[in-house]
Structures are given as structure tokens and as C-alpha cells.
PDB file of C-alpha atoms in Angstrom:
ATOM      1  CA  GLN A  26       7.066  -6.129 -15.415  1.00 70.00           C
ATOM      2  CA  ALA A  27       9.129  -5.985 -12.336  1.00 79.00           C
ATOM      3  CA  PHE A  28       8.807  -6.763  -8.548  1.00 84.00           C
ATOM      4  CA  HIS A  29       8.591  -3.877  -6.153  1.00 87.00           C
ATOM      5  CA  THR A  30       8.691  -3.467  -2.445  1.00 89.00           C
ATOM      6  CA  TYR A  31       5.844  -1.419  -0.854  1.00 88.00           C
ATOM      7  CA  GLY A  32       5.665  -0.245   2.680  1.00 90.00           C
ATOM      8  CA  CYS A  33       3.632   1.816   5.100  1.00 91.00           C
ATOM      9  CA  MET A  34       4.602   2.945   8.530  1.00 91.00           C
ATOM     10  CA  VAL A  35       1.962   4.200  10.955  1.00 89.00           C
ATOM     11  CA  THR A  36       3.201   6.259  13.910  1.00 90.00           C
ATOM     12  CA  GLU A  37       1.307   8.260  16.543  1.00 89.00           C
ATOM     13  CA  SER A  38       1.758  11.434  14.401  1.00 94.00           C
ATOM     14  CA  GLU A  39       2.313  10.365  10.769  1.00 95.00           C
ATOM     15  CA  THR A  40       1.522   7.678   8.257  1.00 93.00           C
ATOM     16  CA  ILE A  41       4.274   7.313   5.601  1.00 94.00           C
ATOM     17  CA  TYR A  42       4.120   5.286   2.457  1.00 93.00           C
ATOM     18  CA  TYR A  43       7.137   3.740   0.551  1.00 93.00           C
ATOM     19  CA  CYS A  44       7.960   2.196  -2.792  1.00 91.00           C
ATOM     20  CA  ASP A  45      11.208   0.438  -3.295  1.00 93.00           C
ATOM     21  CA  ASN A  46      12.411   2.133   0.066  1.00 93.00           C
ATOM     22  CA  ILE A  47      11.748   5.624  -1.275  1.00 96.00           C
ATOM     23  CA  GLU A  48       9.114   7.676   0.522  1.00 96.00           C
ATOM     24  CA  VAL A  49       6.232   8.545  -1.783  1.00 95.00           C
ATOM     25  CA  GLY A  50       3.759  10.047   0.473  1.00 94.00           C
ATOM     26  CA  ARG A  51       2.805  10.896   3.926  1.00 96.00           C
ATOM     27  CA  HIS A  52      -0.038  12.395   5.954  1.00 96.00           C
ATOM     28  CA  LYS A  53      -1.277  12.952   9.609  1.00 96.00           C
ATOM     29  CA  THR A  54      -2.259   9.812  11.187  1.00 94.00           C
ATOM     30  CA  LEU A  55      -6.077   9.735  11.513  1.00 92.00           C
ATOM     31  CA  SER A  56      -7.584   9.416  14.912  1.00 91.00           C
ATOM     32  CA  GLN A  57      -9.270   6.077  13.992  1.00 88.00           C
ATOM     33  CA  CYS A  58      -5.802   4.511  13.565  1.00 86.00           C
ATOM     34  CA  LYS A  59      -5.028   5.442  17.135  1.00 83.00           C
ATOM     35  CA  ASP A  60      -8.236   4.196  18.696  1.00 85.00           C
ATOM     36  CA  GLN A  61      -8.934   0.915  16.732  1.00 87.00           C
ATOM     37  CA  PRO A  62      -6.866  -2.143  15.503  1.00 85.00           C
ATOM     38  CA  LEU A  63      -5.238  -1.739  12.067  1.00 83.00           C
ATOM     39  CA  PHE A  64      -5.725  -4.258   9.293  1.00 85.00           C
ATOM     40  CA  PHE A  65      -3.883  -4.347   6.086  1.00 82.00           C
ATOM     41  CA  MET A  66      -5.203  -5.028   2.604  1.00 83.00           C
ATOM     42  CA  ILE A  67      -3.397  -6.123  -0.604  1.00 83.00           C
ATOM     43  CA  ASN A  68      -5.150  -5.029  -3.795  1.00 79.00           C
ATOM     44  CA  LEU A  69      -4.606  -4.135  -7.300  1.00 75.00           C
ATOM     45  CA  ALA A  70      -5.550  -0.547  -7.360  1.00 71.00           C
ATOM     46  CA  THR A  71      -5.854   0.553 -10.995  1.00 64.00           C
ATOM     47  CA  GLY A  72      -7.096   4.050 -10.498  1.00 64.00           C
ATOM     48  CA  GLY A  73     -10.117   6.044  -9.547  1.00 65.00           C
ATOM     49  CA  GLY A  74     -13.572   5.645 -10.925  1.00 66.00           C
ATOM     50  CA  TRP A  75     -15.297   2.778 -12.483  1.00 71.00           C
ATOM     51  CA  PRO A  76     -15.123   1.348 -15.064  1.00 75.00           C
ATOM     52  CA  VAL A  77     -11.426   1.546 -15.183  1.00 75.00           C
ATOM     53  CA  ASP A  78      -9.797   1.867 -18.739  1.00 78.00           C
ATOM     54  CA  LEU A  79      -7.430  -1.004 -19.153  1.00 79.00           C
ATOM     55  CA  SER A  80      -6.801  -0.476 -22.852  1.00 84.00           C
ATOM     56  CA  ARG A  81      -3.194   0.414 -22.256  1.00 81.00           C
ATOM     57  CA  TYR A  82      -2.747  -3.110 -20.660  1.00 79.00           C
ATOM     58  CA  ASP A  83      -4.602  -4.948 -23.681  1.00 86.00           C
ATOM     59  CA  GLY A  84      -7.570  -5.280 -21.398  1.00 79.00           C
ATOM     60  CA  THR A  85      -6.051  -7.299 -18.573  1.00 80.00           C
ATOM     61  CA  ILE A  86      -3.690  -6.760 -15.754  1.00 78.00           C
ATOM     62  CA  ASP A  87      -2.264  -9.108 -13.150  1.00 79.00           C
ATOM     63  CA  MET A  88      -0.670  -8.744  -9.647  1.00 80.00           C
ATOM     64  CA  TYR A  89       1.751 -11.148  -8.154  1.00 84.00           C
ATOM     65  CA  VAL A  90       2.503 -11.136  -4.437  1.00 86.00           C
ATOM     66  CA  ASP A  91       5.665 -12.876  -3.453  1.00 87.00           C
ATOM     67  CA  TYR A  92       5.324 -12.303   0.324  1.00 87.00           C
ATOM     68  CA  VAL A  93       3.852 -10.071   2.972  1.00 88.00           C
ATOM     69  CA  ARG A  94       5.442  -9.088   6.232  1.00 88.00           C
ATOM     70  CA  VAL A  95       3.837  -7.193   9.042  1.00 85.00           C
ATOM     71  CA  TYR A  96       5.759  -5.734  11.939  1.00 84.00           C
ATOM     72  CA  GLY A  97       4.500  -4.421  15.187  1.00 80.00           C
ATOM     73  CA  LYS A  98       5.887  -2.352  18.067  1.00 76.00           C
ATOM     74  CA  ASN A  99       5.598  -3.931  21.448  1.00 68.00           C
TER      75      ASN A  99
END
């Protein structure tokens, strides 16, 4: 029921994920990320597998996006 800020930083060596400016995960940057252009996707990931059980949300969920910013290093 609140807005959050999500982020992802891709460097030559690591890919780091953030939620509300707190690091929540990281892994080694995949070789494909170094060889091909990067694209971003905004989705409502509700968990693994299909069908997804939405009973705890009364059967529906929404995702509102206020803005998207993408930064690149020259």
C-alpha cells in the first residue's frame, strides 16, 4: 500500500539490486550483459510458477508506476 523505489546497477563485474536504497541482492554480471545492449522491463512479478495464488490479495493486485529513470555511463 506504499510507493517504493527500486534500482539495479550493472557494472563490469557485478549486478546489484536495491529496494528503497537498500541492497537486496547481487550476483556476478553475466557475459551477455557485457556483449549486448541492455533493456529494462517493469513488471508485476507475483512469484514463481503458474497459476499464481492471489487469494491473499482478494484475487486481484495492482502495480502503479510513478516514474522510471534510466542512467548510463558515457
